Coordinates of C-alpha atoms in Angstrom, one line a residue:
Chain A
M1 CA -59.0 9.3 47.3
R2 CA -59.1 8.3 43.7
V3 CA -58.6 5.1 41.7
W4 CA -56.9 5.4 38.4
F5 CA -57.1 2.9 35.7
F6 CA -56.1 2.8 32.0
R7 CA -57.7 1.0 29.1
S8 CA -55.3 -0.8 26.9
C9 CA -55.9 -0.7 23.2
V10 CA -56.8 -4.4 22.9
P11 CA -60.2 -5.4 24.3
R12 CA -59.0 -7.1 27.4
P13 CA -59.4 -6.4 31.0
S14 CA -57.8 -3.1 31.7
L15 CA -54.6 -2.5 33.4
V16 CA -55.0 -1.2 36.9
I17 CA -52.7 0.6 39.2
C18 CA -53.8 0.6 42.7
S19 CA -51.7 2.1 45.4
S20 CA -51.4 2.9 49.0
V21 CA -49.1 5.6 50.0
L22 CA -47.3 5.9 53.2
G23 CA -45.3 8.6 54.8
S24 CA -45.1 12.2 53.8
P25 CA -47.1 13.5 50.8
H26 CA -44.1 15.4 49.6
V27 CA -42.8 13.9 46.4
A28 CA -39.0 13.9 46.4
P29 CA -37.6 14.9 43.0
T30 CA -34.8 12.4 42.6
K31 CA -35.1 9.3 40.4
M32 CA -34.4 6.8 43.2
S33 CA -36.9 8.2 45.6
R34 CA -39.6 8.3 42.9
R35 CA -38.9 4.7 42.2
R36 CA -39.0 4.0 45.9
S37 CA -42.4 5.6 46.3
L38 CA -43.6 3.9 43.2
E39 CA -42.4 0.6 44.7
L40 CA -44.6 1.3 47.7
V41 CA -47.4 1.9 45.4
I42 CA -47.6 -0.8 42.8
S43 CA -49.1 -4.1 43.7
D44 CA -49.5 -6.7 41.0
L45 CA -52.8 -8.3 41.1
C46 CA -53.6 -11.9 40.5
L47 CA -57.3 -12.4 40.1
M48 CA -58.6 -15.3 42.0
N49 CA -62.0 -15.8 40.4
S50 CA -62.5 -16.9 36.9
S51 CA -64.5 -14.0 35.6
P52 CA -62.3 -11.3 34.3
C53 CA -63.3 -8.4 36.4
W54 CA -61.6 -5.1 35.9
L55 CA -63.7 -2.8 38.0
P56 CA -62.0 -1.5 41.0
Q57 CA -64.4 -2.9 43.5
D58 CA -63.9 -6.4 42.2
L59 CA -60.2 -6.3 42.6
G60 CA -60.3 -6.3 46.4
C61 CA -57.6 -3.8 46.9
V62 CA -57.5 -0.6 48.9
S63 CA -56.5 2.4 46.9
L64 CA -55.5 5.7 48.3
L65 CA -53.9 8.1 46.0
S66 CA -53.4 11.7 46.4
P67 CA -53.8 13.4 43.0
H68 CA -50.6 15.3 43.9
H69 CA -48.6 12.1 43.4
L70 CA -49.9 10.4 40.4
P71 CA -49.2 12.9 37.6
S72 CA -45.5 12.8 38.4
F73 CA -45.6 9.0 38.3
L74 CA -47.3 9.2 35.0
E75 CA -44.9 11.6 33.6
G76 CA -42.0 9.7 34.9
S77 CA -43.2 6.4 33.6
G78 CA -44.2 7.7 30.2
G79 CA -41.0 9.6 29.7
Q80 CA -38.7 6.9 30.8
K81 CA -39.5 4.5 28.0
G82 CA -41.4 1.8 29.9
R83 CA -39.0 1.5 32.8
F84 CA -41.9 0.9 35.1
R85 CA -43.6 -2.1 33.7
F86 CA -47.3 -2.5 34.2
R87 CA -48.3 -6.0 34.4
Y88 CA -51.5 -7.5 33.2
R89 CA -52.7 -10.7 34.8
D90 CA -55.8 -12.7 34.4
S91 CA -57.0 -15.7 36.3
A92 CA -56.0 -18.3 33.8
G93 CA -52.3 -17.7 34.6
S94 CA -52.6 -17.9 38.4
K95 CA -49.8 -20.0 39.8
A96 CA -51.6 -21.8 42.6
P97 CA -54.9 -21.3 44.3
G98 CA -54.6 -18.6 46.9
M99 CA -51.3 -17.3 45.7
A100 CA -51.0 -13.7 44.7
G101 CA -47.7 -12.2 43.9
S102 CA -45.7 -9.3 42.6
R103 CA -43.1 -10.3 40.0
L104 CA -41.4 -7.0 39.8
E105 CA -37.9 -8.0 40.9
T106 CA -36.5 -4.6 40.0
V107 CA -38.8 -2.5 42.0
G108 CA -38.3 -3.3 45.7
S109 CA -37.2 -6.1 47.8
I110 CA -39.2 -9.3 48.2
F111 CA -40.0 -8.1 51.7
T112 CA -41.4 -4.7 50.8
R113 CA -43.5 -6.2 48.0
T114 CA -44.9 -8.9 50.2
R115 CA -45.6 -6.5 53.0
D116 CA -47.4 -4.1 50.8
L117 CA -49.4 -6.9 49.2
I118 CA -50.5 -8.1 52.6
R119 CA -51.4 -4.6 53.7
A120 CA -53.4 -4.1 50.6
G121 CA -55.3 -7.3 51.4
V122 CA -54.3 -9.0 48.1
L123 CA -52.1 -11.6 49.7
K124 CA -54.2 -13.4 52.3
E125 CA -51.7 -15.6 54.0
K126 CA -48.3 -14.5 55.4
P127 CA -45.6 -16.5 53.7
L128 CA -43.5 -18.7 55.9
W129 CA -40.4 -16.6 55.8
F130 CA -42.1 -13.3 56.5
D131 CA -41.8 -13.3 60.3
I132 CA -38.3 -14.6 60.2
Y133 CA -37.2 -11.8 57.8
N134 CA -39.0 -9.3 60.1
A135 CA -37.1 -10.6 63.1
F136 CA -33.7 -11.0 61.5
P137 CA -33.5 -8.7 58.5
P138 CA -30.3 -8.8 56.4
L139 CA -27.6 -6.1 56.6
R140 CA -28.5 -4.7 53.2
E141 CA -32.0 -4.7 51.8
P142 CA -31.9 -6.9 48.7
V143 CA -33.0 -4.2 46.3
F144 CA -32.1 -4.4 42.6
R145 CA -29.4 -2.1 41.4
R146 CA -28.2 -1.7 37.9
P147 CA -24.4 -2.1 37.6
R148 CA -23.0 1.0 36.1
L149 CA -19.6 1.4 34.5
R150 CA -17.0 3.7 35.9
Y151 CA -15.9 6.5 33.6
G152 CA -12.9 8.7 33.4
K153 CA -10.6 8.7 36.3
A154 CA -12.9 7.1 38.7
K155 CA -11.3 4.1 40.3
S156 CA -12.5 1.4 42.7
P157 CA -11.8 2.1 46.3
T158 CA -10.2 -1.3 46.9
Q159 CA -6.8 -1.0 48.3
D160 CA -3.7 -3.0 47.5
I161 CA -2.4 -5.1 50.4
F162 CA 1.4 -4.6 51.0
Y163 CA 3.5 -5.4 54.0
H164 CA 6.9 -4.1 55.0
E165 CA 8.3 -7.6 54.5
D166 CA 7.4 -7.2 50.8
Q167 CA 10.5 -5.1 50.3
I168 CA 12.7 -7.8 51.7
R169 CA 10.9 -10.4 49.6
A170 CA 11.4 -8.3 46.5
K171 CA 15.1 -8.0 47.0
F172 CA 15.4 -11.7 47.7
Y173 CA 13.5 -12.7 44.6
S174 CA 15.5 -10.4 42.4
A175 CA 18.7 -11.7 43.8
Y176 CA 18.1 -15.4 44.2
G177 CA 15.0 -16.2 42.2
S178 CA 12.4 -18.3 43.9
G179 CA 14.9 -20.2 46.0
P180 CA 16.0 -23.8 46.1
K181 CA 13.0 -25.4 47.7
A182 CA 9.7 -26.0 45.8
F183 CA 6.5 -24.4 47.1
E184 CA 4.1 -26.8 48.9
L185 CA 0.8 -25.1 48.6
F186 CA -1.3 -27.7 50.3
N187 CA 0.5 -27.4 53.5
P188 CA -1.0 -24.6 55.6
N189 CA 2.1 -24.2 57.7
F190 CA 4.6 -24.2 54.9
K191 CA 7.6 -21.9 55.1
S192 CA 9.4 -21.2 51.9
T193 CA 13.1 -20.3 51.7
C194 CA 12.1 -16.7 51.1
Q195 CA 10.0 -16.7 54.3
R196 CA 12.8 -18.1 56.4
F197 CA 15.1 -15.5 54.9
V198 CA 12.6 -12.7 55.8
E199 CA 12.4 -14.0 59.3
K200 CA 16.2 -14.0 59.7
Y201 CA 16.3 -10.5 58.3
I202 CA 13.8 -9.2 60.7
E203 CA 15.6 -10.9 63.6
L204 CA 18.8 -9.2 62.7
Q205 CA 17.1 -5.9 62.2
K206 CA 15.7 -6.2 65.7
L207 CA 19.2 -6.7 67.0
G208 CA 20.1 -3.2 65.9
E209 CA 21.5 -3.5 62.4
T210 CA 20.4 -0.7 60.1
D211 CA 22.3 -1.0 56.8
E212 CA 20.2 -2.9 54.3
E213 CA 23.0 -4.4 52.3
K214 CA 24.6 -5.7 55.4
L215 CA 21.4 -7.1 56.7
F216 CA 20.8 -8.8 53.4
V217 CA 24.2 -10.4 53.4
E218 CA 24.0 -11.4 57.1
A219 CA 20.6 -13.0 56.6
G220 CA 22.0 -15.0 53.6
K221 CA 24.9 -16.1 55.8
A222 CA 22.6 -17.2 58.6
L223 CA 20.6 -19.3 56.2
L224 CA 23.8 -20.8 54.8
A225 CA 24.7 -21.8 58.3
E226 CA 21.4 -23.6 58.6
G227 CA 22.2 -25.5 55.5
V228 CA 20.3 -23.6 52.8
I229 CA 22.3 -22.9 49.8
L230 CA 21.2 -19.8 47.9
R231 CA 22.3 -19.4 44.3
R232 CA 22.5 -16.0 43.0
V233 CA 20.7 -15.4 39.8
E234 CA 23.2 -13.9 37.3
K235 CA 22.6 -10.5 36.0
A236 CA 22.8 -11.6 32.4
R237 CA 20.1 -14.2 33.2
T238 CA 17.8 -11.6 34.8
Q239 CA 18.2 -9.4 31.7
Q240 CA 17.2 -12.4 29.5
E241 CA 14.2 -13.1 31.7
G242 CA 13.2 -9.5 31.6
S243 CA 13.2 -9.5 27.8
Q244 CA 11.3 -12.8 27.6
V245 CA 7.7 -12.9 26.8
S246 CA 6.7 -14.7 30.1
Q247 CA 4.5 -12.3 31.9
K248 CA 5.0 -13.7 35.3
S249 CA 8.6 -12.8 35.6
E250 CA 8.0 -9.4 34.1
S251 CA 5.3 -8.6 36.5
M252 CA 7.3 -9.9 39.4
G253 CA 10.2 -7.8 38.3
V254 CA 7.9 -4.8 38.0
E255 CA 6.3 -5.7 41.3
S256 CA 9.6 -5.9 43.1
Q257 CA 10.6 -2.5 41.6
T258 CA 7.3 -0.9 42.6
A259 CA 7.6 -2.5 46.1
L260 CA 11.0 -1.1 46.5
E261 CA 10.0 2.3 45.2
E262 CA 6.8 2.5 47.3
N263 CA 8.6 3.3 50.5
P264 CA 6.3 6.0 51.8
P265 CA 2.9 4.5 51.0
L266 CA 3.8 1.2 52.4
N267 CA 1.5 1.4 55.4
E268 CA 0.3 -2.1 56.3
V269 CA -3.3 -2.4 57.2
P270 CA -3.4 -3.1 61.0
Q271 CA -5.5 -6.2 61.0
A272 CA -3.4 -7.7 58.2
Q273 CA -0.3 -7.8 60.2
H274 CA -1.1 -10.8 62.4
L275 CA -2.4 -12.7 59.4
E276 CA 0.8 -12.1 57.5
A277 CA 2.7 -15.3 58.2
P278 CA 0.1 -17.9 57.5
G279 CA -1.5 -15.8 54.8
E280 CA 1.8 -15.7 52.9
E281 CA 2.0 -19.4 52.6
L282 CA -1.6 -20.2 52.2
K283 CA -2.1 -18.0 49.2
G284 CA 1.0 -19.5 47.6
L285 CA 0.8 -16.5 45.2
S286 CA 4.4 -15.5 45.1
P287 CA 5.4 -16.1 41.5
P288 CA 8.9 -17.4 40.9
Chain B
M1 CA -49.1 -24.8 53.5
A2 CA -50.8 -26.5 50.6
P3 CA -50.9 -30.2 51.3
G4 CA -50.6 -32.9 48.6
A5 CA -47.8 -31.2 46.8
V6 CA -45.9 -33.5 44.5
L7 CA -42.5 -32.6 45.7
P8 CA -40.2 -35.1 44.0
R9 CA -41.4 -33.7 40.7
L10 CA -39.9 -30.4 41.6
L11 CA -36.5 -32.1 41.3
G12 CA -37.2 -34.2 38.3
A13 CA -38.9 -31.8 35.9
G14 CA -37.0 -31.4 32.7
E15 CA -33.9 -33.2 33.9
G16 CA -31.9 -36.1 32.7
P17 CA -31.1 -39.1 34.8
G18 CA -28.9 -38.8 37.8
V19 CA -30.9 -36.4 39.8
A20 CA -32.2 -37.6 43.2
R21 CA -35.4 -39.0 41.6
A22 CA -33.7 -42.3 40.9
A23 CA -33.0 -42.9 44.6
G24 CA -36.6 -42.3 45.8
A25 CA -37.6 -40.2 48.8
P26 CA -34.8 -38.6 50.8
P27 CA -34.3 -40.0 54.3
G28 CA -35.9 -38.3 57.2
R29 CA -39.1 -37.7 55.4
G30 CA -41.2 -40.5 53.9
G31 CA -38.6 -43.1 54.5
G32 CA -39.2 -45.9 52.1
R33 CA -42.3 -44.6 50.4
G34 CA -42.6 -44.4 46.7
R35 CA -41.9 -41.3 44.6
A36 CA -45.5 -40.6 43.9
L37 CA -46.2 -39.8 47.5
S38 CA -45.1 -36.5 49.0
P39 CA -42.4 -37.1 51.6
R40 CA -43.7 -34.4 53.8
D41 CA -47.1 -36.0 54.3
A42 CA -45.5 -39.0 56.0
G43 CA -44.9 -37.1 59.2
P44 CA -48.4 -37.5 60.8
A45 CA -48.0 -41.3 60.8
C46 CA -46.5 -41.0 64.3
S47 CA -48.4 -38.2 66.0
P48 CA -51.5 -36.1 65.8
P49 CA -51.1 -32.4 65.0
L50 CA -50.7 -30.1 67.9
R51 CA -53.2 -27.6 69.2
P52 CA -53.1 -24.3 67.3
D53 CA -52.1 -22.2 70.3
L54 CA -49.2 -24.6 71.2
S55 CA -48.0 -24.7 67.6
A56 CA -48.3 -20.9 67.5
R57 CA -46.1 -20.7 70.6
I58 CA -43.6 -23.1 69.1
L59 CA -43.4 -20.9 66.0
S60 CA -43.1 -17.6 67.8
E61 CA -40.7 -18.7 70.5
P62 CA -37.5 -19.0 68.5
L63 CA -37.9 -15.6 67.0
K64 CA -37.5 -13.9 70.4
H65 CA -33.9 -15.1 70.7
A66 CA -31.1 -13.6 68.7
D67 CA -29.4 -17.0 68.0
F68 CA -31.9 -19.6 69.0
F69 CA -30.1 -22.4 67.1
N70 CA -26.6 -21.2 68.2
V71 CA -25.2 -21.1 64.8
K72 CA -22.3 -19.0 65.9
E73 CA -20.5 -21.9 67.4
L74 CA -20.4 -23.8 64.1
F75 CA -17.7 -21.6 62.5
S76 CA -15.1 -19.0 63.3
V77 CA -13.0 -16.6 61.2
R78 CA -10.1 -18.9 61.7
S79 CA -12.0 -21.9 60.3
L80 CA -13.2 -19.8 57.3
F81 CA -9.6 -18.8 56.7
N82 CA -8.4 -22.4 56.8
A83 CA -11.0 -23.3 54.3
R84 CA -9.7 -20.6 52.0
V85 CA -13.0 -18.7 52.0
H86 CA -11.2 -15.4 51.8
L87 CA -9.7 -16.0 48.4
G88 CA -11.4 -14.1 45.6
H89 CA -10.8 -13.8 41.9
K90 CA -8.4 -11.5 40.1
A91 CA -9.0 -7.8 40.3
G92 CA -10.2 -7.7 36.6
C93 CA -13.1 -10.1 37.4
R94 CA -14.3 -8.0 40.3
H95 CA -18.0 -7.1 40.3
R96 CA -18.6 -3.5 41.3
F97 CA -21.2 -4.4 43.9
M98 CA -18.8 -6.8 45.7
E99 CA -16.3 -4.0 46.5
P100 CA -17.7 -3.3 50.0
Y101 CA -17.1 -6.9 50.9
I102 CA -13.5 -7.0 49.7
F103 CA -10.7 -6.5 52.2
G104 CA -8.1 -5.6 49.7
S105 CA -6.2 -6.8 46.7
R106 CA -3.0 -8.8 47.2
L107 CA -0.8 -8.8 44.1
G108 CA -3.9 -8.6 41.9
Q109 CA -6.0 -11.2 43.7
D110 CA -9.0 -10.0 45.7
I111 CA -9.2 -11.0 49.4
I112 CA -12.6 -11.1 50.9
D113 CA -13.1 -9.5 54.3
L114 CA -13.8 -12.5 56.6
E115 CA -15.2 -10.3 59.4
Q116 CA -18.0 -9.3 57.2
T117 CA -18.3 -12.8 55.9
A118 CA -18.8 -14.1 59.4
T119 CA -21.6 -11.6 60.1
H120 CA -23.4 -12.4 56.9
L121 CA -22.9 -16.1 57.3
Q122 CA -24.4 -16.0 60.8
L123 CA -27.5 -14.2 59.5
A124 CA -27.8 -16.6 56.6
L125 CA -27.5 -19.8 58.7
N126 CA -29.9 -18.4 61.3
F127 CA -32.4 -17.7 58.6
T128 CA -32.0 -21.1 57.1
A129 CA -32.4 -22.7 60.5
H130 CA -35.7 -20.8 61.2
V131 CA -37.0 -21.8 57.8
A132 CA -36.2 -25.4 58.4
F133 CA -37.7 -25.2 61.9
R134 CA -41.0 -24.0 60.4
G135 CA -41.0 -26.9 57.9
G136 CA -40.0 -24.9 54.9
I137 CA -38.8 -26.4 51.7
I138 CA -35.1 -25.6 50.9
L139 CA -33.7 -25.9 47.5
F140 CA -29.9 -26.0 46.9
V141 CA -29.0 -24.7 43.6
S142 CA -25.6 -24.7 41.9
R143 CA -24.4 -25.1 38.4
A144 CA -20.8 -26.0 39.1
R145 CA -20.3 -29.5 37.9
Q146 CA -17.3 -30.1 40.2
F147 CA -19.6 -30.0 43.3
S148 CA -22.9 -31.2 41.9
H149 CA -22.6 -34.6 43.6
L150 CA -21.5 -33.1 46.9
I151 CA -24.4 -30.7 46.9
E152 CA -27.0 -33.3 45.9
S153 CA -25.8 -35.6 48.6
T154 CA -25.8 -32.8 51.2
A155 CA -29.4 -32.0 50.3
W156 CA -30.4 -35.6 50.4
S157 CA -28.9 -36.2 53.8
C158 CA -30.6 -33.3 55.4
G159 CA -33.9 -34.1 53.8
E160 CA -34.1 -31.2 51.5
Y161 CA -33.9 -30.7 47.7
A162 CA -31.2 -29.8 45.2
H163 CA -31.1 -28.7 41.6
T164 CA -27.6 -28.8 40.1
R165 CA -28.5 -29.5 36.5
Y166 CA -29.7 -27.3 33.7
F167 CA -32.3 -25.0 35.0
K168 CA -35.2 -25.0 32.7
G169 CA -36.7 -21.6 32.0
G170 CA -40.0 -21.2 33.9
L171 CA -39.3 -23.8 36.5
L172 CA -40.2 -21.4 39.2
T173 CA -42.2 -18.8 37.2
N174 CA -44.2 -21.3 35.2
A175 CA -44.3 -24.1 37.7
P176 CA -48.0 -25.2 37.2
L177 CA -47.2 -25.8 33.6
L178 CA -43.9 -27.6 34.0
L179 CA -44.5 -29.4 37.3
G180 CA -48.2 -29.9 37.6
P181 CA -51.2 -28.0 38.8
R182 CA -50.7 -27.7 42.5
V183 CA -47.0 -27.6 43.3
R184 CA -45.5 -26.1 46.4
L185 CA -42.5 -23.9 45.5
P186 CA -39.5 -23.8 47.7
D187 CA -39.6 -21.5 50.7
L188 CA -35.8 -20.8 50.5
V189 CA -33.3 -21.2 47.7
I190 CA -29.6 -21.6 48.7
F191 CA -27.1 -20.9 46.0
L192 CA -23.7 -22.5 46.5
H193 CA -22.7 -20.9 43.2
T194 CA -24.5 -17.8 42.0
L195 CA -23.1 -18.0 38.4
N196 CA -23.9 -20.5 35.8
N197 CA -21.4 -22.2 33.5
V198 CA -21.0 -19.2 31.3
F199 CA -20.3 -16.8 34.2
E200 CA -23.7 -15.1 34.0
P201 CA -26.0 -14.8 37.0
H202 CA -28.1 -18.0 37.5
V203 CA -31.6 -17.6 36.2
A204 CA -33.0 -18.8 39.5
V205 CA -31.7 -15.7 41.3
R206 CA -33.9 -13.5 39.3
D207 CA -36.8 -16.0 39.3
A208 CA -36.7 -16.4 43.0
A209 CA -36.9 -12.7 43.4
K210 CA -39.8 -12.6 41.0
M211 CA -41.6 -15.3 43.0
N212 CA -40.9 -13.6 46.3
I213 CA -38.8 -16.5 47.5
P214 CA -35.9 -15.5 49.9
T215 CA -32.5 -16.6 48.8
V216 CA -29.2 -17.3 50.6
G217 CA -26.2 -17.3 48.3
I218 CA -22.4 -17.6 48.4
V219 CA -21.3 -14.7 46.4
D220 CA -17.7 -14.6 45.0
T221 CA -16.0 -11.4 43.9
N222 CA -17.3 -11.8 40.4
C223 CA -21.0 -12.2 41.4
N224 CA -23.9 -9.7 41.7
P225 CA -25.2 -9.8 45.3
C226 CA -28.0 -7.4 44.7
L227 CA -31.0 -9.7 44.4
I228 CA -29.9 -12.2 47.0
T229 CA -31.7 -11.8 50.3
Y230 CA -28.9 -13.0 52.5
P231 CA -25.6 -12.9 50.5
V232 CA -22.5 -14.5 52.0
P233 CA -19.4 -13.1 50.4
G234 CA -16.9 -16.0 50.1
N235 CA -15.0 -18.2 47.8
D236 CA -17.1 -20.6 45.8
D237 CA -14.3 -22.2 43.7
S238 CA -12.1 -24.1 46.2
P239 CA -13.3 -27.5 47.3
P240 CA -12.5 -26.9 51.0
A241 CA -14.7 -23.8 51.0
V242 CA -17.6 -25.4 49.3
Q243 CA -17.3 -28.4 51.6
L244 CA -17.4 -26.2 54.6
F245 CA -20.5 -24.4 53.4
C246 CA -22.3 -27.6 52.6
Q247 CA -21.4 -29.0 56.0
L248 CA -22.6 -25.8 57.7
F249 CA -25.9 -25.8 55.9
H250 CA -26.4 -29.5 56.6
T251 CA -25.7 -29.1 60.3
V252 CA -28.0 -26.1 60.6
V253 CA -30.9 -27.7 58.8
T254 CA -30.6 -30.9 60.8
R255 CA -30.3 -29.1 64.0
A256 CA -33.4 -27.0 63.3
K257 CA -35.5 -30.0 62.4
E258 CA -34.3 -31.9 65.5
K259 CA -35.2 -29.0 67.7
R260 CA -38.6 -28.8 66.1
R261 CA -39.2 -32.5 66.9
Q262 CA -38.0 -32.0 70.4
L263 CA -40.2 -29.0 71.1
E264 CA -43.3 -30.7 69.7
A265 CA -42.6 -33.8 71.8
L266 CA -42.2 -31.6 74.8
H267 CA -45.4 -29.8 74.3
R268 CA -47.2 -33.0 73.7
L269 CA -45.9 -34.4 77.0
Q270 CA -46.7 -31.3 78.9
G271 CA -50.3 -31.4 77.6
A272 CA -51.8 -28.2 78.9
P273 CA -50.0 -24.9 78.2
G274 CA -47.8 -24.3 81.2
P275 CA -45.5 -21.4 82.0
H276 CA -42.8 -20.5 79.5
P277 CA -41.1 -23.8 78.8
A278 CA -37.3 -23.7 79.0
D279 CA -35.9 -26.0 76.5
P280 CA -33.7 -28.5 78.3
T281 CA -32.6 -30.4 75.3
A282 CA -31.1 -27.5 73.4
P283 CA -27.6 -28.3 72.2
G284 CA -26.4 -24.9 73.2
A285 CA -29.1 -23.6 75.5
P286 CA -29.7 -19.9 74.8
S287 CA -29.9 -17.7 77.9
P288 CA -33.4 -16.5 78.6
G289 CA -34.2 -12.9 78.0
A290 CA -33.0 -10.7 75.2
Q291 CA -29.5 -11.3 74.0
A292 CA -27.7 -8.6 72.1
G293 CA -28.4 -9.6 68.6
L294 CA -26.5 -8.8 65.4
G295 CA -29.2 -8.2 62.9
V296 CA -32.2 -7.7 65.1
D297 CA -32.2 -4.0 65.4
H298 CA -31.9 -3.2 61.8
S299 CA -35.0 -2.1 60.1
P300 CA -35.5 -3.0 56.4

């Protein structure tokens, strides 16, 4: 059991590291676990009384350190260019009477820091939220993580959402544009012309038709019978649109092509299927 | 809890006009008293404080139930969907740490997984309720000007505090200097918007972590959820979504305070400590005994 303290070069109360160590004495070699054990270890001290006392017995903290641990901490901290910050505090800067604290938001979570301060005897009163956190902890411990960039070919695991109906929609948009009716995005139950077309298409498909061209034409005819007039977008016009600067039409054109080409990987996510119809309208994303 | 805290100054420090200071003490606390008095000290005007063992029982009782305040009934995945909570930003704005909460990307727009949102929201609302039950100070923070009035009026109506203006550096970390010698800091900070107006993390996120204050925050797909104690992945830009969240927090805080008043009145009426008091006035009475809880079995 030893207490280590360092003298700073200026004649002020010295920096003190006091620690309590839990768990196995084995020091894991990785950076994260070293930081973790250090996080168990460092408590920031706020001195209550006015006299600047920097002897261990005045600080009121329990210190247990196995000499096996500290050298690696020292090496780690020295070599990593001040990543572990040692805080100096004197009584003049105390926040409120009876309030000790640890301001190291990068070291652990608020819960681990508070728990360690309480166990070390530095923090006398349990804070209000402590028992509640103990009883209902969050799903992920709120520990600081440094956001790192992805390099090379590493890509994020987020998947694209595609449905089988997207193929039909792509064909519809390339043939007829966005349809005669304007999109009403504030209405949650809104059905666009394209959506009605897709529903007709699927109905006809269920009746047994297999040929895509035929289905397309039949669905168009069914809509016509209901009174919706679909105007074909001329080929010359689509070529003009394709050559225009507007990104939306280009991306839509690209999207429709990719949607058509992506036949094999078009596996819809199972939960997404039942959200498809309202989700389609609510997003109101489909660009003209 | 340190008495005599000058709480309205917590709101007013360093701010221009228009913050709640002009309107005096929020309802449900001092009720008509001047700004100089702490609204929280007005409580004992009606009743003497409870015996310590009774108040200890009141404090410990709610922790034994998984959902003492029945926050699950306040929302559903369908209601979150209708409020457009699942809509995230475009894929280019995505924050790396939000990827686990994202269901997928629909034509370039991230869609947040509402099943996870529901779980996180239940935990966050439950935590908020318990803090309010124990008389904790809740501070609503946001820097979105579109919703600043809504958030301020929500905080006002549930008797808590809001800060939707420029956050002066050191407000939490240097409170004795900016706000006065003995100021009680908030016990919970709720972020309706985690980013400030230049799309950087709000300073209060880091400062609350520094001051060991738990936080609840609505994190959109471009936010960093690391330092937030109870993050709730969800849309923070659409008005229906923010209105839903404000309404949920308001309901939960009001419900918790009401329950506290009821339990205290009950214990006062009963006088001597009897057997385990079932709470007859609970809005959704929790079944006695252990319920299967969502977050209860996790260890930090």
